[in-house]
Amino acid sequence: MDTQTNTTNFTDIFKSSFLDNTASFSIVDSMIGLVVAFALGMFIYVIYKKTFAGVMYSHNFNISLIIMSMITALVIMGISTNIVISLGMVGALSIVRFRTPIKDPMDLVYLFWAIGSGILCGAGLIPLAIIGAILIGIVMLFFSNRLTIENPYLLIVKYTDSSIESRLDEVLSKQSKKHTIKSKSIMPDNNLEVTYEIRLKENDTEFINLIKEINSVRSAVMLSYDGNFTA
């Protein structure tokens, strides 16, 4: 009787849930999910590169979209197999803070797209992830390449003589559909700065040369609202 009891205690000591988790773990399903997550990440990578319209393209950010899809799929696979892991993951993620600033709202869209694709792949909803990626990619390509939006521009002119303001207004009236003064400042050294919001008739910025040639004009800078310098 004592021998049987000692054998049972010895078995209980070395019995581990690790073996049970390993037995319930499917390597094939996990590899399929990670491969599909990688493929969808590559698809997002290509779409982001083709539709990027910002100032400076970040290759590292684009690569992170691929890794984000795979990591998310991996985390979802782990959470779905063990309730303890899921609770621990929630606690770990609650202390994570992302310090990288996101300047373009579209970057947030791509990040959410990559995370969503990883979640679907990790949960085994691979057909839904593929269909959703294809539809979202078509929408992204259509709106970035086919539809053109007329963005207003800001024109900042620094000058020293206030009498040229009528000349500035004359040049802008000829070259733009509409222009309005957004602000006007007088510097401590009596220099003046005026900011116009303008909408161009055509995508032509040559009139800035005319403004620069006006007497007492020190500088003329035009930029779009999305931060892209055009002159």
PDB file of C-alpha atoms in Angstrom:
ATOM      1  CA  MET A   1       0.000   0.000   0.000  1.00  0.00           C
ATOM      2  CA  ASP A   2       2.827   2.400   0.915  1.00  0.00           C
ATOM      3  CA  THR A   3       4.682   1.571  -2.288  1.00  0.00           C
ATOM      4  CA  GLN A   4       1.626   2.378  -4.398  1.00  0.00           C
ATOM      5  CA  THR A   5       1.139   5.678  -2.561  1.00  0.00           C
ATOM      6  CA  ASN A   6       4.765   6.700  -3.059  1.00  0.00           C
ATOM      7  CA  THR A   7       4.518   5.849  -6.765  1.00  0.00           C
ATOM      8  CA  THR A   8       1.386   7.991  -7.117  1.00  0.00           C
ATOM      9  CA  ASN A   9       3.016  10.963  -5.349  1.00  0.00           C
ATOM     10  CA  PHE A  10       6.118  10.594  -7.521  1.00  0.00           C
ATOM     11  CA  THR A  11       3.937  10.672 -10.658  1.00  0.00           C
ATOM     12  CA  ASP A  12       2.004  13.712  -9.463  1.00  0.00           C
ATOM     13  CA  ILE A  13       5.226  15.611  -8.780  1.00  0.00           C
ATOM     14  CA  PHE A  14       6.548  15.138 -12.278  1.00  0.00           C
ATOM     15  CA  LYS A  15       3.208  15.519 -14.004  1.00  0.00           C
ATOM     16  CA  SER A  16       3.180  18.872 -15.803  1.00  0.00           C
ATOM     17  CA  SER A  17       0.589  20.741 -17.757  1.00  0.00           C
ATOM     18  CA  PHE A  18       3.356  21.525 -20.231  1.00  0.00           C
ATOM     19  CA  LEU A  19       2.955  18.066 -21.718  1.00  0.00           C
ATOM     20  CA  ASP A  20      -0.799  18.519 -21.980  1.00  0.00           C
ATOM     21  CA  ASN A  21      -0.373  21.866 -23.717  1.00  0.00           C
ATOM     22  CA  THR A  22       2.177  20.353 -26.095  1.00  0.00           C
ATOM     23  CA  ALA A  23      -0.214  17.559 -26.963  1.00  0.00           C
ATOM     24  CA  SER A  24      -3.014  20.024 -27.762  1.00  0.00           C
ATOM     25  CA  PHE A  25      -0.693  22.198 -29.793  1.00  0.00           C
ATOM     26  CA  SER A  26      -0.926  21.783 -33.567  1.00  0.00           C
ATOM     27  CA  ILE A  27       2.301  22.639 -35.338  1.00  0.00           C
ATOM     28  CA  VAL A  28       0.693  22.387 -38.778  1.00  0.00           C
ATOM     29  CA  ASP A  29      -2.144  24.793 -37.941  1.00  0.00           C
ATOM     30  CA  SER A  30       0.278  27.218 -36.326  1.00  0.00           C
ATOM     31  CA  MET A  31       2.628  27.176 -39.320  1.00  0.00           C
ATOM     32  CA  ILE A  32      -0.279  27.759 -41.686  1.00  0.00           C
ATOM     33  CA  GLY A  33      -1.472  30.711 -39.601  1.00  0.00           C
ATOM     34  CA  LEU A  34       2.008  32.274 -39.438  1.00  0.00           C
ATOM     35  CA  VAL A  35       2.644  31.764 -43.165  1.00  0.00           C
ATOM     36  CA  VAL A  36      -0.683  33.375 -44.061  1.00  0.00           C
ATOM     37  CA  ALA A  37       0.025  36.223 -41.615  1.00  0.00           C
ATOM     38  CA  PHE A  38       3.384  36.750 -43.332  1.00  0.00           C
ATOM     39  CA  ALA A  39       1.738  36.714 -46.779  1.00  0.00           C
ATOM     40  CA  LEU A  40      -0.875  39.252 -45.686  1.00  0.00           C
ATOM     41  CA  GLY A  41       1.867  41.364 -44.114  1.00  0.00           C
ATOM     42  CA  MET A  42       3.710  41.362 -47.441  1.00  0.00           C
ATOM     43  CA  PHE A  43       0.480  42.352 -49.180  1.00  0.00           C
ATOM     44  CA  ILE A  44       0.057  45.266 -46.758  1.00  0.00           C
ATOM     45  CA  TYR A  45       3.734  46.143 -47.343  1.00  0.00           C
ATOM     46  CA  VAL A  46       3.180  46.427 -51.111  1.00  0.00           C
ATOM     47  CA  ILE A  47      -0.055  48.420 -50.760  1.00  0.00           C
ATOM     48  CA  TYR A  48       1.556  50.853 -48.307  1.00  0.00           C
ATOM     49  CA  LYS A  49       4.531  51.398 -50.621  1.00  0.00           C
ATOM     50  CA  LYS A  50       2.308  52.024 -53.655  1.00  0.00           C
ATOM     51  CA  THR A  51      -0.105  54.368 -51.878  1.00  0.00           C
ATOM     52  CA  PHE A  52       2.400  56.315 -49.760  1.00  0.00           C
ATOM     53  CA  ALA A  53       2.029  60.059 -50.373  1.00  0.00           C
ATOM     54  CA  GLY A  54       3.849  61.568 -47.402  1.00  0.00           C
ATOM     55  CA  VAL A  55       7.056  63.552 -47.157  1.00  0.00           C
ATOM     56  CA  MET A  56       9.537  60.792 -46.316  1.00  0.00           C
ATOM     57  CA  TYR A  57       8.951  57.084 -46.884  1.00  0.00           C
ATOM     58  CA  SER A  58      10.019  54.901 -43.937  1.00  0.00           C
ATOM     59  CA  HIS A  59      11.132  51.437 -44.999  1.00  0.00           C
ATOM     60  CA  ASN A  60      11.493  50.341 -41.369  1.00  0.00           C
ATOM     61  CA  PHE A  61       7.880  51.272 -40.617  1.00  0.00           C
ATOM     62  CA  ASN A  62       6.711  49.299 -43.639  1.00  0.00           C
ATOM     63  CA  ILE A  63       8.685  46.236 -42.549  1.00  0.00           C
ATOM     64  CA  SER A  64       7.197  46.564 -39.071  1.00  0.00           C
ATOM     65  CA  LEU A  65       3.756  46.002 -40.608  1.00  0.00           C
ATOM     66  CA  ILE A  66       4.844  42.517 -41.696  1.00  0.00           C
ATOM     67  CA  ILE A  67       6.314  41.692 -38.299  1.00  0.00           C
ATOM     68  CA  MET A  68       3.244  43.145 -36.562  1.00  0.00           C
ATOM     69  CA  SER A  69       0.944  40.749 -38.424  1.00  0.00           C
ATOM     70  CA  MET A  70       3.052  37.708 -37.503  1.00  0.00           C
ATOM     71  CA  ILE A  71       3.540  38.696 -33.847  1.00  0.00           C
ATOM     72  CA  THR A  72      -0.176  39.346 -33.400  1.00  0.00           C
ATOM     73  CA  ALA A  73      -1.035  35.971 -34.940  1.00  0.00           C
ATOM     74  CA  LEU A  74       1.499  34.290 -32.638  1.00  0.00           C
ATOM     75  CA  VAL A  75       0.068  35.999 -29.547  1.00  0.00           C
ATOM     76  CA  ILE A  76      -3.511  35.065 -30.449  1.00  0.00           C
ATOM     77  CA  MET A  77      -2.478  31.432 -30.944  1.00  0.00           C
ATOM     78  CA  GLY A  78      -0.908  31.368 -27.487  1.00  0.00           C
ATOM     79  CA  ILE A  79      -3.840  33.072 -25.812  1.00  0.00           C
ATOM     80  CA  SER A  80      -6.380  30.717 -27.384  1.00  0.00           C
ATOM     81  CA  THR A  81      -4.708  27.628 -25.890  1.00  0.00           C
ATOM     82  CA  ASN A  82      -4.374  28.714 -22.267  1.00  0.00           C
ATOM     83  CA  ILE A  83      -6.503  31.010 -20.116  1.00  0.00           C
ATOM     84  CA  VAL A  84      -3.548  31.693 -17.795  1.00  0.00           C
ATOM     85  CA  ILE A  85      -1.461  32.964 -20.701  1.00  0.00           C
ATOM     86  CA  SER A  86      -4.322  35.184 -21.856  1.00  0.00           C
ATOM     87  CA  LEU A  87      -4.618  36.822 -18.436  1.00  0.00           C
ATOM     88  CA  GLY A  88      -0.877  37.293 -18.202  1.00  0.00           C
ATOM     89  CA  MET A  89      -0.749  38.789 -21.695  1.00  0.00           C
ATOM     90  CA  VAL A  90      -3.450  41.317 -20.819  1.00  0.00           C
ATOM     91  CA  GLY A  91      -1.429  42.388 -17.794  1.00  0.00           C
ATOM     92  CA  ALA A  92       1.790  42.625 -19.800  1.00  0.00           C
ATOM     93  CA  LEU A  93       0.245  44.650 -22.613  1.00  0.00           C
ATOM     94  CA  SER A  94      -1.358  47.057 -20.142  1.00  0.00           C
ATOM     95  CA  ILE A  95       2.076  48.405 -19.177  1.00  0.00           C
ATOM     96  CA  VAL A  96       3.342  48.816 -22.736  1.00  0.00           C
ATOM     97  CA  ARG A  97       3.659  52.393 -23.910  1.00  0.00           C
ATOM     98  CA  PHE A  98       4.360  53.330 -27.525  1.00  0.00           C
ATOM     99  CA  ARG A  99       6.467  56.484 -27.758  1.00  0.00           C
ATOM    100  CA  THR A 100       6.834  56.680 -31.543  1.00  0.00           C
ATOM    101  CA  PRO A 101       4.708  59.573 -32.855  1.00  0.00           C
ATOM    102  CA  ILE A 102       2.365  58.816 -35.746  1.00  0.00           C
ATOM    103  CA  LYS A 103       2.089  61.940 -37.899  1.00  0.00           C
ATOM    104  CA  ASP A 104      -0.009  60.571 -40.754  1.00  0.00           C
ATOM    105  CA  PRO A 105      -3.469  59.198 -39.830  1.00  0.00           C
ATOM    106  CA  MET A 106      -3.139  56.671 -42.651  1.00  0.00           C
ATOM    107  CA  ASP A 107      -0.206  55.068 -40.816  1.00  0.00           C
ATOM    108  CA  LEU A 108      -2.612  54.256 -37.982  1.00  0.00           C
ATOM    109  CA  VAL A 109      -4.957  52.667 -40.508  1.00  0.00           C
ATOM    110  CA  TYR A 110      -2.175  50.404 -41.798  1.00  0.00           C
ATOM    111  CA  LEU A 111      -1.121  49.493 -38.256  1.00  0.00           C
ATOM    112  CA  PHE A 112      -4.698  48.537 -37.368  1.00  0.00           C
ATOM    113  CA  TRP A 113      -4.983  46.602 -40.642  1.00  0.00           C
ATOM    114  CA  ALA A 114      -1.822  44.611 -39.847  1.00  0.00           C
ATOM    115  CA  ILE A 115      -2.980  43.883 -36.283  1.00  0.00           C
ATOM    116  CA  GLY A 116      -6.469  42.892 -37.458  1.00  0.00           C
ATOM    117  CA  SER A 117      -5.036  40.520 -40.066  1.00  0.00           C
ATOM    118  CA  GLY A 118      -2.809  38.928 -37.437  1.00  0.00           C
ATOM    119  CA  ILE A 119      -5.748  38.456 -35.068  1.00  0.00           C
ATOM    120  CA  LEU A 120      -7.811  36.730 -37.740  1.00  0.00           C
ATOM    121  CA  CYS A 121      -4.930  34.464 -38.756  1.00  0.00           C
ATOM    122  CA  GLY A 122      -4.209  33.566 -35.138  1.00  0.00           C
ATOM    123  CA  ALA A 123      -7.879  32.778 -34.540  1.00  0.00           C
ATOM    124  CA  GLY A 124      -7.984  30.497 -37.584  1.00  0.00           C
ATOM    125  CA  LEU A 125     -10.274  32.750 -39.633  1.00  0.00           C
ATOM    126  CA  ILE A 126      -7.898  32.696 -42.583  1.00  0.00           C
ATOM    127  CA  PRO A 127     -10.503  33.004 -45.400  1.00  0.00           C
ATOM    128  CA  LEU A 128     -11.970  36.100 -43.729  1.00  0.00           C
ATOM    129  CA  ALA A 129      -8.495  37.615 -43.354  1.00  0.00           C
ATOM    130  CA  ILE A 130      -7.675  37.022 -47.033  1.00  0.00           C
ATOM    131  CA  ILE A 131     -10.984  38.340 -48.358  1.00  0.00           C
ATOM    132  CA  GLY A 132     -10.797  41.396 -46.099  1.00  0.00           C
ATOM    133  CA  ALA A 133      -7.206  42.136 -47.141  1.00  0.00           C
ATOM    134  CA  ILE A 134      -8.084  41.970 -50.839  1.00  0.00           C
ATOM    135  CA  LEU A 135     -11.070  44.299 -50.466  1.00  0.00           C
ATOM    136  CA  ILE A 136      -9.176  46.776 -48.292  1.00  0.00           C
ATOM    137  CA  GLY A 137      -6.250  46.750 -50.730  1.00  0.00           C
ATOM    138  CA  ILE A 138      -8.564  47.528 -53.654  1.00  0.00           C
ATOM    139  CA  VAL A 139     -10.126  50.428 -51.731  1.00  0.00           C
ATOM    140  CA  MET A 140      -6.690  51.801 -50.806  1.00  0.00           C
ATOM    141  CA  LEU A 141      -5.437  51.651 -54.382  1.00  0.00           C
ATOM    142  CA  PHE A 142      -8.614  53.192 -55.779  1.00  0.00           C
ATOM    143  CA  PHE A 143      -8.701  56.181 -53.459  1.00  0.00           C
ATOM    144  CA  SER A 144      -4.972  56.871 -53.675  1.00  0.00           C
ATOM    145  CA  ASN A 145      -4.509  56.555 -57.449  1.00  0.00           C
ATOM    146  CA  ARG A 146      -7.863  57.360 -59.048  1.00  0.00           C
ATOM    147  CA  LEU A 147      -9.385  60.097 -56.918  1.00  0.00           C
ATOM    148  CA  THR A 148      -7.679  63.470 -56.710  1.00  0.00           C
ATOM    149  CA  ILE A 149      -8.431  65.869 -53.908  1.00  0.00           C
ATOM    150  CA  GLU A 150      -7.817  69.587 -54.219  1.00  0.00           C
ATOM    151  CA  ASN A 151      -5.812  70.489 -51.142  1.00  0.00           C
ATOM    152  CA  PRO A 152      -5.377  74.112 -50.069  1.00  0.00           C
ATOM    153  CA  TYR A 153      -1.901  75.527 -49.648  1.00  0.00           C
ATOM    154  CA  LEU A 154      -0.361  77.964 -47.227  1.00  0.00           C
ATOM    155  CA  LEU A 155       1.800  80.740 -48.626  1.00  0.00           C
ATOM    156  CA  ILE A 156       4.083  82.480 -46.135  1.00  0.00           C
ATOM    157  CA  VAL A 157       5.667  85.721 -47.303  1.00  0.00           C
ATOM    158  CA  LYS A 158       8.177  87.767 -45.318  1.00  0.00           C
ATOM    159  CA  TYR A 159       8.753  91.364 -46.381  1.00  0.00           C
ATOM    160  CA  THR A 160       9.816  94.756 -45.043  1.00  0.00           C
ATOM    161  CA  ASP A 161       7.524  97.259 -46.789  1.00  0.00           C
ATOM    162  CA  SER A 162       3.766  97.138 -46.190  1.00  0.00           C
ATOM    163  CA  SER A 163       3.085  99.023 -49.436  1.00  0.00           C
ATOM    164  CA  ILE A 164       3.664  95.846 -51.492  1.00  0.00           C
ATOM    165  CA  GLU A 165       0.609  94.101 -50.049  1.00  0.00           C
ATOM    166  CA  SER A 166      -1.565  95.291 -52.897  1.00  0.00           C
ATOM    167  CA  ARG A 167       0.978  93.865 -55.344  1.00  0.00           C
ATOM    168  CA  LEU A 168       0.909  90.531 -53.547  1.00  0.00           C
ATOM    169  CA  ASP A 169      -2.879  90.485 -53.703  1.00  0.00           C
ATOM    170  CA  GLU A 170      -2.749  91.219 -57.423  1.00  0.00           C
ATOM    171  CA  VAL A 171      -0.364  88.348 -58.170  1.00  0.00           C
ATOM    172  CA  LEU A 172      -2.380  85.889 -56.108  1.00  0.00           C
ATOM    173  CA  SER A 173      -5.659  86.943 -57.741  1.00  0.00           C
ATOM    174  CA  LYS A 174      -4.256  86.053 -61.157  1.00  0.00           C
ATOM    175  CA  GLN A 175      -2.649  82.760 -60.159  1.00  0.00           C
ATOM    176  CA  SER A 176      -5.162  81.239 -57.732  1.00  0.00           C
ATOM    177  CA  LYS A 177      -8.846  80.391 -57.650  1.00  0.00           C
ATOM    178  CA  LYS A 178      -9.204  81.771 -54.165  1.00  0.00           C
ATOM    179  CA  HIS A 179      -6.935  83.269 -51.535  1.00  0.00           C
ATOM    180  CA  THR A 180      -7.520  84.576 -48.046  1.00  0.00           C
ATOM    181  CA  ILE A 181      -5.262  86.008 -45.367  1.00  0.00           C
ATOM    182  CA  LYS A 182      -4.945  83.649 -42.426  1.00  0.00           C
ATOM    183  CA  SER A 183      -2.547  85.696 -40.309  1.00  0.00           C
ATOM    184  CA  LYS A 184      -0.302  88.735 -40.350  1.00  0.00           C
ATOM    185  CA  SER A 185       2.561  89.438 -37.974  1.00  0.00           C
ATOM    186  CA  ILE A 186       4.962  92.281 -37.302  1.00  0.00           C
ATOM    187  CA  MET A 187       8.368  91.197 -36.062  1.00  0.00           C
ATOM    188  CA  PRO A 188      10.452  93.096 -33.459  1.00  0.00           C
ATOM    189  CA  ASP A 189      12.789  94.292 -36.225  1.00  0.00           C
ATOM    190  CA  ASN A 190       9.779  95.792 -38.104  1.00  0.00           C
ATOM    191  CA  ASN A 191       9.747  92.961 -40.631  1.00  0.00           C
ATOM    192  CA  LEU A 192       6.310  91.689 -41.651  1.00  0.00           C
ATOM    193  CA  GLU A 193       5.007  88.188 -42.250  1.00  0.00           C
ATOM    194  CA  VAL A 194       1.698  87.296 -43.856  1.00  0.00           C
ATOM    195  CA  THR A 195       0.157  83.849 -44.348  1.00  0.00           C
ATOM    196  CA  TYR A 196      -2.315  83.200 -47.178  1.00  0.00           C
ATOM    197  CA  GLU A 197      -4.542  80.201 -47.749  1.00  0.00           C
ATOM    198  CA  ILE A 198      -4.690  79.674 -51.501  1.00  0.00           C
ATOM    199  CA  ARG A 199      -6.239  77.253 -53.964  1.00  0.00           C
ATOM    200  CA  LEU A 200      -4.333  76.994 -57.223  1.00  0.00           C
ATOM    201  CA  LYS A 201      -5.942  77.030 -60.657  1.00  0.00           C
ATOM    202  CA  GLU A 202      -3.339  74.541 -61.839  1.00  0.00           C
ATOM    203  CA  ASN A 203      -0.563  72.644 -60.143  1.00  0.00           C
ATOM    204  CA  ASP A 204       1.901  75.415 -60.944  1.00  0.00           C
ATOM    205  CA  THR A 205       4.090  77.158 -58.381  1.00  0.00           C
ATOM    206  CA  GLU A 206       6.050  79.388 -60.741  1.00  0.00           C
ATOM    207  CA  PHE A 207       4.273  82.488 -59.452  1.00  0.00           C
ATOM    208  CA  ILE A 208       6.374  82.261 -56.298  1.00  0.00           C
ATOM    209  CA  ASN A 209       9.269  83.502 -58.419  1.00  0.00           C
ATOM    210  CA  LEU A 210       7.201  86.575 -59.257  1.00  0.00           C
ATOM    211  CA  ILE A 211       6.537  87.184 -55.573  1.00  0.00           C
ATOM    212  CA  LYS A 212      10.207  86.771 -54.707  1.00  0.00           C
ATOM    213  CA  GLU A 213      11.148  89.413 -57.310  1.00  0.00           C
ATOM    214  CA  ILE A 214       8.933  92.030 -55.679  1.00  0.00           C
ATOM    215  CA  ASN A 215      10.993  94.649 -53.895  1.00  0.00           C
ATOM    216  CA  SER A 216      11.330  94.234 -50.124  1.00  0.00           C
ATOM    217  CA  VAL A 217      10.214  90.568 -50.213  1.00  0.00           C
ATOM    218  CA  ARG A 218      12.720  88.553 -48.204  1.00  0.00           C
ATOM    219  CA  SER A 219      11.284  85.058 -48.597  1.00  0.00           C
ATOM    220  CA  ALA A 220       8.255  83.169 -49.921  1.00  0.00           C
ATOM    221  CA  VAL A 221       7.402  79.622 -48.862  1.00  0.00           C
ATOM    222  CA  MET A 222       4.403  77.550 -49.917  1.00  0.00           C
ATOM    223  CA  LEU A 223       3.371  74.302 -48.294  1.00  0.00           C
ATOM    224  CA  SER A 224       0.348  72.065 -48.297  1.00  0.00           C
ATOM    225  CA  TYR A 225      -1.755  71.290 -45.243  1.00  0.00           C
ATOM    226  CA  ASP A 226      -0.381  67.750 -45.075  1.00  0.00           C
ATOM    227  CA  GLY A 227       3.122  69.069 -44.500  1.00  0.00           C
ATOM    228  CA  ASN A 228       4.540  68.544 -48.001  1.00  0.00           C
ATOM    229  CA  PHE A 229       6.754  71.369 -49.196  1.00  0.00           C
ATOM    230  CA  THR A 230       6.044  72.398 -52.756  1.00  0.00           C
ATOM    231  CA  ALA A 231       8.432  75.308 -53.066  1.00  0.00           C
TER     232      ALA A 231
END
